[in-house]
Amino acid sequence: AALEAEAASGRKGSSRARADLAATRQRLERGDFRVGDRFVLSYRLEKSGVDTVSVRDSLTITVGNMPDLRLAGVLRAELDAHLDKHVAKFLRSYQLRASILTRVAVFGAVGAPGYRYVPPDRPISDLLMAAGGPSPVARLDDMAVRRDGRVLLDGKAIRRAINEGRTLEELDIQSGDELVVPGKRQINWFGVIQTTTFVTSILLASVQFITWYYGQQR
C-alpha cells in the first residue's frame, strides 16, 4: 500500500517506487522459491530426524510419505506455516522446522568452483567463502552475478554489498544464479620456455645446415 501511494504521488522517487511495486507484485504472485532451492527439515514425528528436501520443476516438494506440497506464491517467511498446515492434515502430533538453502554457482578464480548451497539470510561474502574464497589472481572489481546470461549485479555493486554485509535475499539472488569471479591473465612461462627452446633449435639446425651446405660447395 505504501508503494502504491508513493508510485501514484508523482513526487521525486516515484519512478523507483513504481519499479519496486512491480517487483513486489511479481514476488507475491510467484513466491520466493525456485527450482533447485533446498530445505533442511528438522522434525519430530514418530521419531526425531533431519532430512534434505529439494524444490522440483513444478515448484513442489515431498515431505515424508505425504502428498506433494506446492510452493508457488509462498514467501520465505510463510514457509513454516505453510508446511505446518500441510502436515497437520495427515498427522496429529509433530514438530517441524525448515532451514532454507539457495543454490548458486560460483565460477572463476576461487578456491573451489562449483555449486554452493547457502541460507538466503547470509551475507554474499559467505557465498564467496563457501567456494574457498577468491584466489590471488582474482579480479574482484570485475565480479558479476548473472541470471539467464544477463548481469544482475556488477563488480561495484557486489563490493558495496560485501562492505555493507548485505544478504542474498536482500540482493534478490535466487537459485540458479551465478557468481563469476574473473582471474588475471597469467603468463604461461612453461609454454614460453617450450616455444623459445623450439625456435632456438630450429635456428641452430638452420645455421648448421647452411654451414654444411656452403662447406660442400667449396
GROMACS .gro file of C-alpha atoms in nm:
model
  218
    1ALA     CA    1   0.000   0.000   0.000
    2ALA     CA    2   0.286   0.237   0.080
    3LEU     CA    3   0.449   0.165  -0.256
    4GLU     CA    4   0.121   0.221  -0.439
    5ALA     CA    5   0.078   0.559  -0.271
    6GLU     CA    6   0.437   0.661  -0.346
    7ALA     CA    7   0.414   0.544  -0.709
    8ALA     CA    8   0.098   0.746  -0.765
    9SER     CA    9   0.227   1.061  -0.593
   10GLY     CA   10   0.432   1.191  -0.883
   11ARG     CA   11   0.698   1.307  -0.639
   12LYS     CA   12   1.071   1.258  -0.682
   13GLY     CA   13   1.143   0.889  -0.644
   14SER     CA   14   0.801   0.779  -0.766
   15SER     CA   15   0.958   0.604  -1.068
   16ARG     CA   16   1.172   0.394  -0.833
   17ALA     CA   17   0.859   0.320  -0.628
   18ARG     CA   18   0.681   0.201  -0.943
   19ALA     CA   19   0.967  -0.037  -1.020
   20ASP     CA   20   0.967  -0.166  -0.661
   21LEU     CA   21   0.590  -0.204  -0.675
   22ALA     CA   22   0.610  -0.417  -0.990
   23ALA     CA   23   0.881  -0.635  -0.834
   24THR     CA   24   0.678  -0.673  -0.514
   25ARG     CA   25   0.364  -0.774  -0.701
   26GLN     CA   26   0.561  -1.029  -0.901
   27ARG     CA   27   0.713  -1.168  -0.581
   28LEU     CA   28   0.369  -1.201  -0.417
   29GLU     CA   29   0.241  -1.380  -0.725
   30ARG     CA   30   0.536  -1.614  -0.784
   31GLY     CA   31   0.661  -1.652  -0.429
   32ASP     CA   32   1.023  -1.673  -0.317
   33PHE     CA   33   1.108  -2.030  -0.413
   34ARG     CA   34   1.280  -2.150  -0.728
   35VAL     CA   35   1.372  -2.487  -0.871
   36GLY     CA   36   1.692  -2.604  -0.701
   37ASP     CA   37   1.621  -2.449  -0.361
   38ARG     CA   38   1.672  -2.687  -0.073
   39PHE     CA   39   1.540  -2.708   0.282
   40VAL     CA   40   1.696  -2.882   0.577
   41LEU     CA   41   1.395  -3.015   0.766
   42SER     CA   42   1.431  -3.084   1.138
   43TYR     CA   43   1.134  -3.289   1.251
   44ARG     CA   44   0.989  -3.492   1.530
   45LEU     CA   45   0.721  -3.729   1.403
   46GLU     CA   46   0.728  -4.089   1.522
   47LYS     CA   47   1.096  -4.022   1.580
   48SER     CA   48   1.333  -3.726   1.550
   49GLY     CA   49   1.542  -3.669   1.242
   50VAL     CA   50   1.682  -3.436   0.979
   51ASP     CA   51   1.611  -3.454   0.608
   52THR     CA   52   1.703  -3.250   0.298
   53VAL     CA   53   1.421  -3.162   0.059
   54SER     CA   54   1.468  -3.012  -0.291
   55VAL     CA   55   1.225  -2.797  -0.489
   56ARG     CA   56   1.136  -2.974  -0.814
   57ASP     CA   57   1.040  -2.840  -1.158
   58SER     CA   58   0.674  -2.797  -1.066
   59LEU     CA   59   0.771  -2.595  -0.753
   60THR     CA   60   0.667  -2.884  -0.534
   61ILE     CA   61   0.838  -3.069  -0.250
   62THR     CA   62   0.778  -3.401  -0.081
   63VAL     CA   63   0.772  -3.425   0.299
   64GLY     CA   64   0.798  -3.783   0.424
   65ASN     CA   65   0.537  -4.011   0.271
   66MET     CA   66   0.279  -3.734   0.241
   67PRO     CA   67   0.141  -3.597  -0.089
   68ASP     CA   68   0.344  -3.331  -0.267
   69LEU     CA   69   0.323  -2.973  -0.139
   70ARG     CA   70   0.316  -2.684  -0.387
   71LEU     CA   71   0.520  -2.370  -0.310
   72ALA     CA   72   0.406  -2.130  -0.587
   73GLY     CA   73   0.320  -1.795  -0.429
   74VAL     CA   74   0.473  -1.885  -0.091
   75LEU     CA   75   0.719  -1.638   0.066
   76ARG     CA   76   1.017  -1.747   0.273
   77ALA     CA   77   0.860  -1.605   0.588
   78GLU     CA   78   0.547  -1.815   0.523
   79LEU     CA   79   0.723  -2.149   0.472
   80ASP     CA   80   0.699  -2.287   0.827
   81ALA     CA   81   0.326  -2.200   0.848
   82HIS     CA   82   0.269  -2.347   0.501
   83LEU     CA   83   0.444  -2.671   0.598
   84ASP     CA   84   0.261  -2.683   0.929
   85LYS     CA   85  -0.080  -2.652   0.763
   86HIS     CA   86   0.008  -2.927   0.515
   87VAL     CA   87   0.144  -3.176   0.770
   88ALA     CA   88  -0.148  -3.114   1.007
   89LYS     CA   89  -0.381  -3.271   0.751
   90PHE     CA   90  -0.209  -3.607   0.796
   91LEU     CA   91  -0.055  -3.609   1.144
   92ARG     CA   92  -0.178  -3.510   1.487
   93SER     CA   93   0.146  -3.487   1.682
   94TYR     CA   94   0.459  -3.348   1.522
   95GLN     CA   95   0.723  -3.075   1.528
   96LEU     CA   96   0.868  -2.942   1.205
   97ARG     CA   97   1.114  -2.666   1.114
   98ALA     CA   98   1.270  -2.575   0.779
   99SER     CA   99   1.605  -2.408   0.711
  100ILE     CA  100   1.615  -2.275   0.354
  101LEU     CA  101   1.921  -2.307   0.126
  102THR     CA  102   1.976  -2.119  -0.202
  103ARG     CA  103   2.171  -2.292  -0.483
  104VAL     CA  104   2.420  -2.056  -0.651
  105ALA     CA  105   2.703  -2.141  -0.893
  106VAL     CA  106   3.040  -1.982  -0.814
  107PHE     CA  107   3.281  -1.993  -1.108
  108GLY     CA  108   3.620  -1.849  -1.192
  109ALA     CA  109   3.914  -1.751  -0.972
  110VAL     CA  110   3.804  -1.906  -0.642
  111GLY     CA  111   3.946  -2.185  -0.431
  112ALA     CA  112   3.670  -2.440  -0.502
  113PRO     CA  113   3.448  -2.351  -0.801
  114GLY     CA  114   3.109  -2.520  -0.823
  115TYR     CA  115   2.755  -2.506  -0.690
  116ARG     CA  116   2.706  -2.394  -0.332
  117TYR     CA  117   2.401  -2.408  -0.105
  118VAL     CA  118   2.384  -2.107   0.128
  119PRO     CA  119   2.099  -1.980   0.351
  120PRO     CA  120   1.943  -1.671   0.189
  121ASP     CA  121   1.978  -1.471   0.511
  122ARG     CA  122   2.359  -1.496   0.499
  123PRO     CA  123   2.585  -1.221   0.357
  124ILE     CA  124   2.703  -1.257  -0.002
  125SER     CA  125   3.058  -1.274   0.138
  126ASP     CA  126   2.963  -1.611   0.293
  127LEU     CA  127   2.879  -1.741  -0.055
  128LEU     CA  128   3.223  -1.636  -0.177
  129MET     CA  129   3.395  -1.801   0.119
  130ALA     CA  130   3.188  -2.119   0.078
  131ALA     CA  131   3.359  -2.154  -0.261
  132GLY     CA  132   3.704  -2.132  -0.100
  133GLY     CA  133   3.739  -1.754  -0.123
  134PRO     CA  134   3.897  -1.555  -0.406
  135SER     CA  135   4.230  -1.677  -0.540
  136PRO     CA  136   4.538  -1.449  -0.551
  137VAL     CA  137   4.470  -1.373  -0.919
  138ALA     CA  138   4.101  -1.283  -0.872
  139ARG     CA  139   3.984  -0.954  -1.025
  140LEU     CA  140   3.729  -0.859  -0.759
  141ASP     CA  141   3.631  -0.535  -0.931
  142ASP     CA  142   3.514  -0.738  -1.231
  143MET     CA  143   3.295  -0.983  -1.039
  144ALA     CA  144   2.936  -1.027  -1.156
  145VAL     CA  145   2.617  -1.203  -1.052
  146ARG     CA  146   2.441  -1.331  -1.363
  147ARG     CA  147   2.093  -1.467  -1.427
  148ASP     CA  148   1.997  -1.622  -1.759
  149GLY     CA  149   2.300  -1.465  -1.926
  150ARG     CA  150   2.238  -1.108  -1.810
  151VAL     CA  151   2.425  -0.921  -1.537
  152LEU     CA  152   2.219  -0.882  -1.220
  153LEU     CA  153   2.496  -0.720  -1.011
  154ASP     CA  154   2.826  -0.582  -1.138
  155GLY     CA  155   3.158  -0.578  -0.952
  156LYS     CA  156   3.099  -0.235  -0.799
  157ALA     CA  157   2.759  -0.336  -0.661
  158ILE     CA  158   2.899  -0.664  -0.523
  159ARG     CA  159   3.191  -0.491  -0.347
  160ARG     CA  160   2.948  -0.243  -0.192
  161ALA     CA  161   2.718  -0.528  -0.084
  162ILE     CA  162   3.013  -0.710   0.077
  163ASN     CA  163   3.116  -0.396   0.267
  164GLU     CA  164   2.759  -0.340   0.385
  165GLY     CA  165   2.706  -0.706   0.481
  166ARG     CA  166   2.400  -0.741   0.257
  167THR     CA  167   2.240  -1.084   0.232
  168LEU     CA  168   2.148  -1.296  -0.069
  169GLU     CA  169   1.781  -1.226  -0.002
  170GLU     CA  170   1.836  -0.850   0.011
  171LEU     CA  171   2.019  -0.868  -0.321
  172ASP     CA  172   1.745  -1.086  -0.478
  173ILE     CA  173   1.993  -1.365  -0.551
  174GLN     CA  174   1.797  -1.680  -0.635
  175SER     CA  175   1.867  -2.044  -0.704
  176GLY     CA  176   2.020  -2.083  -1.048
  177ASP     CA  177   2.210  -1.751  -1.039
  178GLU     CA  178   2.586  -1.744  -1.100
  179LEU     CA  179   2.863  -1.555  -0.921
  180VAL     CA  180   3.153  -1.518  -1.165
  181VAL     CA  181   3.498  -1.411  -1.038
  182PRO     CA  182   3.736  -1.344  -1.331
  183GLY     CA  183   4.108  -1.402  -1.287
  184LYS     CA  184   4.407  -1.201  -1.403
  185ARG     CA  185   4.576  -1.321  -1.716
  186GLN     CA  186   4.896  -1.503  -1.626
  187ILE     CA  187   5.197  -1.567  -1.846
  188ASN     CA  188   5.242  -1.936  -1.916
  189TRP     CA  189   5.617  -1.946  -1.856
  190PHE     CA  190   5.635  -2.317  -1.928
  191GLY     CA  191   5.481  -2.257  -2.271
  192VAL     CA  192   5.712  -1.961  -2.332
  193ILE     CA  193   6.018  -2.172  -2.247
  194GLN     CA  194   5.895  -2.455  -2.470
  195THR     CA  195   5.838  -2.219  -2.763
  196THR     CA  196   6.172  -2.046  -2.713
  197THR     CA  197   6.355  -2.379  -2.699
  198PHE     CA  198   6.179  -2.498  -3.015
  199VAL     CA  199   6.259  -2.178  -3.210
  200THR     CA  200   6.621  -2.184  -3.089
  201SER     CA  201   6.659  -2.547  -3.201
  202ILE     CA  202   6.523  -2.460  -3.545
  203LEU     CA  203   6.765  -2.166  -3.577
  204LEU     CA  204   7.065  -2.374  -3.470
  205ALA     CA  205   6.969  -2.650  -3.710
  206SER     CA  206   6.933  -2.395  -3.990
  207VAL     CA  207   7.276  -2.247  -3.914
  208GLN     CA  208   7.431  -2.593  -3.911
  209PHE     CA  209   7.264  -2.682  -4.240
  210ILE     CA  210   7.381  -2.358  -4.409
  211THR     CA  211   7.737  -2.411  -4.280
  212TRP     CA  212   7.738  -2.768  -4.410
  213TYR     CA  213   7.588  -2.665  -4.744
  214TYR     CA  214   7.847  -2.395  -4.814
  215GLY     CA  215   8.120  -2.629  -4.699
  216GLN     CA  216   8.008  -2.880  -4.962
  217GLN     CA  217   8.002  -2.612  -5.230
  218ARG     CA  218   8.364  -2.524  -5.161
   0.00000   0.00000   0.00000
